[in-house]
């Protein structure tokens, strides 16, 4: 059988054998199968009626809870392997025979209830490179959790509440897992909704009081310190600025982009920690070495830079068109 061909057509297009696969497309375009790697909104779309969609059951349910009906999905197909990519609940990498491995968004380390990206050998590797630049090397999760617990403890001792911000799907559930021993606990409605889907799959996350800023403003909160988990938002937003003014709340943001000194300032957060659901630079290099491909295609983030670094290391590498170009674009990922 001739080797697979890789091109761009709304998403990444793979032609192999008698099948055409579209990987995380922006729009529904003709293909034999459309692969949805996970349920972040930059990776899901509303497929046309009758479209054949490859996705995990978790991704299908999470997408539906976010307003995206993927229709009838399958998670098994001959010559196809869906591998846990470790990014969020249900995220999958796609392996087509032993020809192509597409990582989707991938994590390089275990966190809470999530494992690291599983890899297998393939001739062609298509990898995300969100943090594909040498300055993005993250501290251990254990170190970050310890530092944040210390910060929460010190802030509670001052009688002030703490607001933890991360993507409502993925990061927010990790924040609930690691820090919900502190309380009383309040959850933004978008976080609470995603937590319910996690419980369906056996991941027990502490329940808290749900807060919907759209209907309840800044709410009615307990006297003294409390903990809230919310999506990423600007500190200047009406919701956060009111909580800071009325309760002296301390706002803490979580993202791999917090490696950049200006990230916390850009958001208006009091603190920012580089906790990521993606591979850092060293983990990306390890992933490539594990797959040992003949050619690497890079996409997202620092795609061109990482491809250049791989070439210096002796790999054949090429950058594909990037869907996201800067850290500020990721604020829309949610």
Tab-separated table of C-alpha atoms in Angstrom:
chain	number	residue	atom	x	y	z
A	1	UNK	CA	0.000	0.000	0.000
A	2	UNK	CA	1.379	3.471	-0.855
A	3	UNK	CA	2.395	5.641	2.083
A	4	UNK	CA	0.069	8.179	3.651
A	5	UNK	CA	-0.100	11.753	2.383
A	6	UNK	CA	-0.528	14.734	4.711
A	7	UNK	CA	-2.193	18.007	3.684
A	8	UNK	CA	-4.309	20.842	5.084
A	9	UNK	CA	-8.060	20.983	4.397
A	10	UNK	CA	-9.930	22.830	7.153
A	11	UNK	CA	-7.955	20.576	9.476
A	12	UNK	CA	-5.151	18.113	8.860
A	13	UNK	CA	-6.070	15.677	6.095
A	14	UNK	CA	-4.629	12.169	5.871
A	15	UNK	CA	-5.109	10.072	2.751
A	16	UNK	CA	-4.123	6.469	3.331
A	17	UNK	CA	-5.303	3.418	1.444
A	18	UNK	CA	-8.870	3.989	0.304
A	19	UNK	CA	-9.762	6.307	3.204
A	20	UNK	CA	-9.555	10.022	3.839
A	21	UNK	CA	-9.317	11.177	7.444
A	22	UNK	CA	-9.798	14.749	8.645
A	23	UNK	CA	-8.147	15.493	11.971
A	24	UNK	CA	-9.700	18.152	14.211
A	25	UNK	CA	-11.162	20.189	11.318
A	26	UNK	CA	-12.625	23.630	11.834
A	27	UNK	CA	-15.557	22.888	9.539
A	28	UNK	CA	-17.402	19.843	8.276
A	29	UNK	CA	-15.886	18.969	4.897
A	30	UNK	CA	-16.117	15.717	2.917
A	31	UNK	CA	-14.087	12.808	4.280
A	32	UNK	CA	-14.499	9.156	5.133
A	33	UNK	CA	-13.889	9.824	8.828
A	34	UNK	CA	-13.525	12.956	10.920
A	35	UNK	CA	-11.418	12.611	14.051
A	36	UNK	CA	-12.174	14.800	17.077
A	37	UNK	CA	-9.272	14.452	19.486
A	38	UNK	CA	-10.905	16.122	22.492
A	39	UNK	CA	-13.676	18.476	23.571
A	40	UNK	CA	-11.946	21.857	23.763
A	41	UNK	CA	-13.827	24.272	21.554
A	42	UNK	CA	-10.892	24.841	19.201
A	43	UNK	CA	-11.056	21.148	18.288
A	44	UNK	CA	-14.800	20.486	17.972
A	45	UNK	CA	-17.301	21.471	15.317
A	46	UNK	CA	-20.839	20.526	14.351
A	47	UNK	CA	-20.541	17.775	11.730
A	48	UNK	CA	-22.994	17.445	8.889
A	49	UNK	CA	-25.789	14.933	9.327
A	50	UNK	CA	-24.550	11.439	8.562
A	51	UNK	CA	-20.861	12.297	8.956
A	52	UNK	CA	-18.710	9.513	10.370
A	53	UNK	CA	-16.948	10.810	13.473
A	54	UNK	CA	-14.127	9.142	15.381
A	55	UNK	CA	-14.079	10.230	19.023
A	56	UNK	CA	-13.971	8.760	22.497
A	57	UNK	CA	-17.215	8.386	24.422
A	58	UNK	CA	-15.958	10.923	26.951
A	59	UNK	CA	-15.273	13.474	24.214
A	60	UNK	CA	-18.732	12.905	22.738
A	61	UNK	CA	-20.391	13.527	26.111
A	62	UNK	CA	-18.226	16.525	27.007
A	63	UNK	CA	-18.827	18.126	23.611
A	64	UNK	CA	-22.581	17.626	24.006
A	65	UNK	CA	-22.471	19.252	27.447
A	66	UNK	CA	-20.830	22.243	25.760
A	67	UNK	CA	-23.464	22.527	23.052
A	68	UNK	CA	-21.800	20.476	20.287
A	69	UNK	CA	-23.662	17.401	19.084
A	70	UNK	CA	-21.127	15.181	17.316
A	71	UNK	CA	-23.882	12.830	16.177
A	72	UNK	CA	-23.190	9.115	15.982
A	73	UNK	CA	-19.548	8.563	16.893
A	74	UNK	CA	-17.351	5.477	16.871
A	75	UNK	CA	-14.305	4.791	19.011
A	76	UNK	CA	-13.180	1.594	17.270
A	77	UNK	CA	-12.254	1.005	13.646
A	78	UNK	CA	-10.113	-1.530	11.855
A	79	UNK	CA	-6.464	-0.444	11.479
A	80	UNK	CA	-7.090	2.459	13.884
A	81	UNK	CA	-5.887	2.909	17.458
A	82	UNK	CA	-7.158	5.655	19.740
A	83	UNK	CA	-4.485	6.231	22.385
A	84	UNK	CA	-4.870	8.233	25.576
A	85	UNK	CA	-3.131	11.574	24.991
A	86	UNK	CA	-3.345	12.666	28.641
A	87	UNK	CA	-4.506	16.196	27.790
A	88	UNK	CA	-7.997	16.113	29.359
A	89	UNK	CA	-10.659	13.501	30.068
A	90	UNK	CA	-11.305	11.543	26.872
A	91	UNK	CA	-8.519	13.130	24.820
A	92	UNK	CA	-7.051	10.756	22.271
A	93	UNK	CA	-4.157	10.489	19.880
A	94	UNK	CA	-4.860	8.720	16.575
A	95	UNK	CA	-2.684	5.984	15.083
A	96	UNK	CA	-3.463	4.853	11.547
A	97	UNK	CA	-1.900	1.434	11.057
A	98	UNK	CA	1.803	1.805	11.717
A	99	UNK	CA	1.916	4.688	9.247
A	100	UNK	CA	0.702	7.824	11.078
A	101	UNK	CA	0.514	8.957	14.702
A	102	UNK	CA	-1.355	12.211	15.344
A	103	UNK	CA	-1.047	13.430	18.923
A	104	UNK	CA	-3.880	15.949	19.072
A	105	UNK	CA	-3.132	17.940	22.220
A	106	UNK	CA	-0.885	15.860	24.451
A	107	UNK	CA	0.461	15.954	28.006
A	108	UNK	CA	3.901	14.694	28.909
A	109	UNK	CA	3.323	13.874	32.562
A	110	UNK	CA	0.775	12.282	34.878
A	111	UNK	CA	-1.529	14.641	36.764
A	112	UNK	CA	-4.221	13.641	39.244
A	113	UNK	CA	-6.564	11.244	37.365
A	114	UNK	CA	-4.834	11.791	34.000
A	115	UNK	CA	-1.928	9.826	32.565
A	116	UNK	CA	0.728	11.009	30.142
A	117	UNK	CA	0.424	10.662	26.390
A	118	UNK	CA	0.766	7.085	25.159
A	119	UNK	CA	2.978	6.667	22.123
A	120	UNK	CA	3.674	3.974	19.546
A	121	UNK	CA	6.057	3.762	16.640
A	122	UNK	CA	4.898	5.276	13.356
A	123	UNK	CA	6.508	6.346	10.106
A	124	UNK	CA	4.875	9.779	10.237
A	125	UNK	CA	4.395	11.770	13.443
A	126	UNK	CA	2.080	14.783	13.523
A	127	UNK	CA	2.578	16.483	16.857
A	128	UNK	CA	1.276	19.572	18.558
A	129	UNK	CA	4.015	22.029	19.527
A	130	UNK	CA	2.151	24.488	21.721
A	131	UNK	CA	5.201	24.847	23.958
A	132	UNK	CA	7.810	23.856	21.399
A	133	UNK	CA	10.385	26.436	22.482
A	134	UNK	CA	13.206	25.821	24.998
A	135	UNK	CA	11.981	28.404	27.528
A	136	UNK	CA	8.892	26.290	28.196
A	137	UNK	CA	10.063	23.708	30.711
A	138	UNK	CA	7.581	23.304	33.544
A	139	UNK	CA	8.267	22.518	37.206
A	140	UNK	CA	6.967	19.261	38.626
A	141	UNK	CA	3.280	19.094	39.436
A	142	UNK	CA	4.102	18.154	43.040
A	143	UNK	CA	6.164	21.338	43.420
A	144	UNK	CA	3.375	23.492	41.994
A	145	UNK	CA	0.717	21.896	44.203
A	146	UNK	CA	2.860	22.476	47.284
A	147	UNK	CA	3.433	26.134	46.374
A	148	UNK	CA	-0.265	26.745	45.727
A	149	UNK	CA	-1.325	25.055	48.973
A	150	UNK	CA	1.110	27.308	50.826
A	151	UNK	CA	-0.332	30.369	49.089
A	152	UNK	CA	-3.914	29.347	49.902
A	153	UNK	CA	-2.997	28.686	53.534
A	154	UNK	CA	-1.309	32.060	53.926
A	155	UNK	CA	-4.208	33.848	52.231
A	156	UNK	CA	-6.816	32.072	54.368
A	157	UNK	CA	-4.819	33.026	57.479
A	158	UNK	CA	-5.381	36.641	56.440
A	159	UNK	CA	-9.122	35.991	56.189
A	160	UNK	CA	-9.183	36.411	52.413
A	161	UNK	CA	-10.795	34.107	49.810
A	162	UNK	CA	-8.913	32.627	46.855
A	163	UNK	CA	-10.118	32.350	43.261
A	164	UNK	CA	-8.376	29.726	41.099
A	165	UNK	CA	-8.696	30.220	37.331
A	166	UNK	CA	-8.138	27.686	34.562
A	167	UNK	CA	-9.855	26.391	31.435
A	168	UNK	CA	-13.332	25.184	32.516
A	169	UNK	CA	-12.675	21.808	30.905
A	170	UNK	CA	-9.425	20.152	31.903
A	171	UNK	CA	-7.521	22.568	34.115
A	172	UNK	CA	-10.491	23.393	36.335
A	173	UNK	CA	-11.037	19.725	37.183
A	174	UNK	CA	-7.387	19.375	38.175
A	175	UNK	CA	-7.742	22.433	40.397
A	176	UNK	CA	-10.814	20.872	42.013
A	177	UNK	CA	-8.929	17.607	42.505
A	178	UNK	CA	-5.839	19.162	44.059
A	179	UNK	CA	-7.272	22.009	46.128
A	180	UNK	CA	-10.914	21.377	47.064
A	181	UNK	CA	-9.921	20.303	50.588
A	182	UNK	CA	-10.032	24.046	51.180
A	183	UNK	CA	-13.475	25.508	51.581
A	184	UNK	CA	-16.219	26.495	51.519
A	185	UNK	CA	-15.995	25.643	47.818
A	186	UNK	CA	-17.700	27.608	45.051
A	187	UNK	CA	-17.740	26.531	41.402
A	188	UNK	CA	-18.460	28.623	38.335
A	189	UNK	CA	-21.415	27.036	36.551
A	190	UNK	CA	-19.296	26.080	33.510
A	191	UNK	CA	-16.877	24.225	35.792
A	192	UNK	CA	-19.681	22.491	37.699
A	193	UNK	CA	-21.210	21.333	34.400
A	194	UNK	CA	-17.948	19.728	33.274
A	195	UNK	CA	-17.451	18.160	36.711
A	196	UNK	CA	-20.760	16.330	36.305
A	197	UNK	CA	-19.542	14.639	33.124
A	198	UNK	CA	-16.342	13.607	34.908
A	199	UNK	CA	-18.421	11.966	37.653
A	200	UNK	CA	-20.207	9.926	34.996
A	201	UNK	CA	-16.820	8.378	34.217
A	202	UNK	CA	-15.942	7.620	37.827
A	203	UNK	CA	-13.880	10.695	38.649
A	204	UNK	CA	-15.130	11.924	42.002
A	205	UNK	CA	-14.732	15.668	42.366
A	206	UNK	CA	-15.967	17.498	45.430
A	207	UNK	CA	-19.288	19.218	44.990
A	208	UNK	CA	-19.513	22.904	45.791
A	209	UNK	CA	-22.025	25.707	45.540
A	210	UNK	CA	-22.581	26.633	41.898
A	211	UNK	CA	-22.219	30.286	40.941
A	212	UNK	CA	-23.595	31.727	37.694
A	213	UNK	CA	-22.373	35.317	37.259
A	214	UNK	CA	-24.876	35.896	34.447
A	215	UNK	CA	-27.850	35.416	36.765
A	216	UNK	CA	-26.518	36.051	40.259
A	217	UNK	CA	-23.917	38.761	39.809
A	218	UNK	CA	-21.149	38.295	42.343
A	219	UNK	CA	-23.334	36.051	44.483
A	220	UNK	CA	-23.752	35.720	48.232
A	221	UNK	CA	-20.631	34.221	49.757
A	222	UNK	CA	-19.688	32.992	53.200
A	223	UNK	CA	-18.020	35.316	55.644
A	224	UNK	CA	-14.314	34.693	55.940
A	225	UNK	CA	-12.112	32.810	53.480
A	226	UNK	CA	-13.484	30.547	50.766
A	227	UNK	CA	-12.228	28.938	47.558
A	228	UNK	CA	-13.660	29.348	44.065
A	229	UNK	CA	-12.738	27.640	40.778
A	230	UNK	CA	-13.590	29.631	37.653
A	231	UNK	CA	-12.670	29.782	33.970
A	232	UNK	CA	-9.882	32.113	32.931
A	233	UNK	CA	-11.122	35.681	32.772
A	234	UNK	CA	-9.692	39.150	33.072
A	235	UNK	CA	-9.227	40.535	36.564
A	236	UNK	CA	-10.943	43.665	35.268
A	237	UNK	CA	-14.131	41.720	34.489
A	238	UNK	CA	-17.190	42.855	36.413
A	239	UNK	CA	-17.413	39.525	38.219
A	240	UNK	CA	-13.812	39.336	39.456
A	241	UNK	CA	-13.386	43.023	40.165
A	242	UNK	CA	-16.505	42.926	42.351
A	243	UNK	CA	-15.225	39.902	44.299
A	244	UNK	CA	-11.863	41.558	44.797
A	245	UNK	CA	-13.468	44.787	45.955
A	246	UNK	CA	-16.097	43.248	48.279
A	247	UNK	CA	-14.143	40.333	49.723
A	248	UNK	CA	-10.478	41.090	49.062
A	249	UNK	CA	-10.292	37.940	46.935
A	250	UNK	CA	-6.871	36.870	45.682
A	251	UNK	CA	-6.912	35.697	42.049
A	252	UNK	CA	-4.594	32.895	40.890
A	253	UNK	CA	-4.259	31.845	37.233
A	254	UNK	CA	-2.968	28.507	35.921
A	255	UNK	CA	-1.519	27.929	32.458
A	256	UNK	CA	1.692	26.836	30.824
A	257	UNK	CA	1.802	30.373	29.446
A	258	UNK	CA	2.523	31.576	32.981
A	259	UNK	CA	6.151	30.818	32.111
A	260	UNK	CA	5.942	34.179	30.335
A	261	UNK	CA	6.412	36.940	32.943
A	262	UNK	CA	3.657	39.097	31.459
A	263	UNK	CA	0.936	36.440	31.527
A	264	UNK	CA	-0.413	37.107	35.014
A	265	UNK	CA	-0.246	40.844	34.461
A	266	UNK	CA	-2.103	40.498	31.162
A	267	UNK	CA	-4.955	38.694	32.913
A	268	UNK	CA	-4.901	40.954	35.944
A	269	UNK	CA	-4.243	37.981	38.241
A	270	UNK	CA	-2.417	38.358	41.550
A	271	UNK	CA	-0.439	35.157	40.939
A	272	UNK	CA	0.120	32.830	37.989
A	273	UNK	CA	1.500	29.283	38.002
A	274	UNK	CA	2.797	27.316	34.979
A	275	UNK	CA	0.558	24.264	35.335
A	276	UNK	CA	-0.106	22.879	31.862
A	277	UNK	CA	-2.137	20.187	30.136
A	278	UNK	CA	0.386	20.084	27.275
A	279	UNK	CA	3.889	18.695	26.827
A	280	UNK	CA	6.667	21.109	27.668
A	281	UNK	CA	9.685	21.423	25.382
A	282	UNK	CA	11.640	18.517	26.864
A	283	UNK	CA	8.566	16.296	26.882
A	284	UNK	CA	7.955	17.044	23.208
A	285	UNK	CA	11.509	15.982	22.400
A	286	UNK	CA	11.001	12.762	24.367
A	287	UNK	CA	7.741	12.088	22.526
A	288	UNK	CA	9.473	12.389	19.145
A	289	UNK	CA	12.266	10.075	20.269
A	290	UNK	CA	9.754	7.468	21.466
A	291	UNK	CA	7.864	7.428	18.170
A	292	UNK	CA	11.116	7.398	16.128
A	293	UNK	CA	9.409	8.606	12.927
A	294	UNK	CA	10.877	9.050	9.477
A	295	UNK	CA	9.265	12.493	9.296
A	296	UNK	CA	7.700	14.840	11.844
A	297	UNK	CA	4.997	17.393	11.055
A	298	UNK	CA	4.566	20.110	13.692
A	299	UNK	CA	1.433	22.153	14.335
A	300	UNK	CA	0.113	24.752	16.800
A	301	UNK	CA	2.155	27.221	18.783
A	302	UNK	CA	5.907	27.107	18.146
A	303	UNK	CA	5.600	24.805	15.139
A	304	UNK	CA	8.303	26.373	12.974
A	305	UNK	CA	10.778	26.766	15.815
A	306	UNK	CA	10.360	23.176	16.994
A	307	UNK	CA	10.693	21.841	13.447
A	308	UNK	CA	13.986	23.731	13.112
A	309	UNK	CA	15.236	22.272	16.388
A	310	UNK	CA	14.314	18.756	15.264
A	311	UNK	CA	16.259	19.244	12.037
A	312	UNK	CA	19.322	20.227	14.055
A	313	UNK	CA	18.921	16.955	15.957
A	314	UNK	CA	18.882	14.966	12.722
A	315	UNK	CA	15.142	14.486	12.217
A	316	UNK	CA	13.276	15.257	9.030
A	317	UNK	CA	10.694	17.814	10.136
A	318	UNK	CA	8.234	20.228	8.585
A	319	UNK	CA	5.907	22.825	10.068
A	320	UNK	CA	2.231	22.713	9.108
A	321	UNK	CA	0.009	25.790	9.156
A	322	UNK	CA	-0.638	26.785	12.762
A	323	UNK	CA	-4.153	27.214	14.061
A	324	UNK	CA	-3.104	29.280	17.083
A	325	UNK	CA	-0.225	31.688	17.006
A	326	UNK	CA	0.162	33.284	20.409
A	327	UNK	CA	-0.592	32.750	24.066
A	328	UNK	CA	-3.501	35.208	23.881
A	329	UNK	CA	-5.230	33.023	21.288
A	330	UNK	CA	-5.345	30.276	23.899
A	331	UNK	CA	-7.553	32.349	26.151
A	332	UNK	CA	-10.310	31.443	23.697
A	333	UNK	CA	-9.618	27.709	23.889
A	334	UNK	CA	-11.779	27.184	26.996
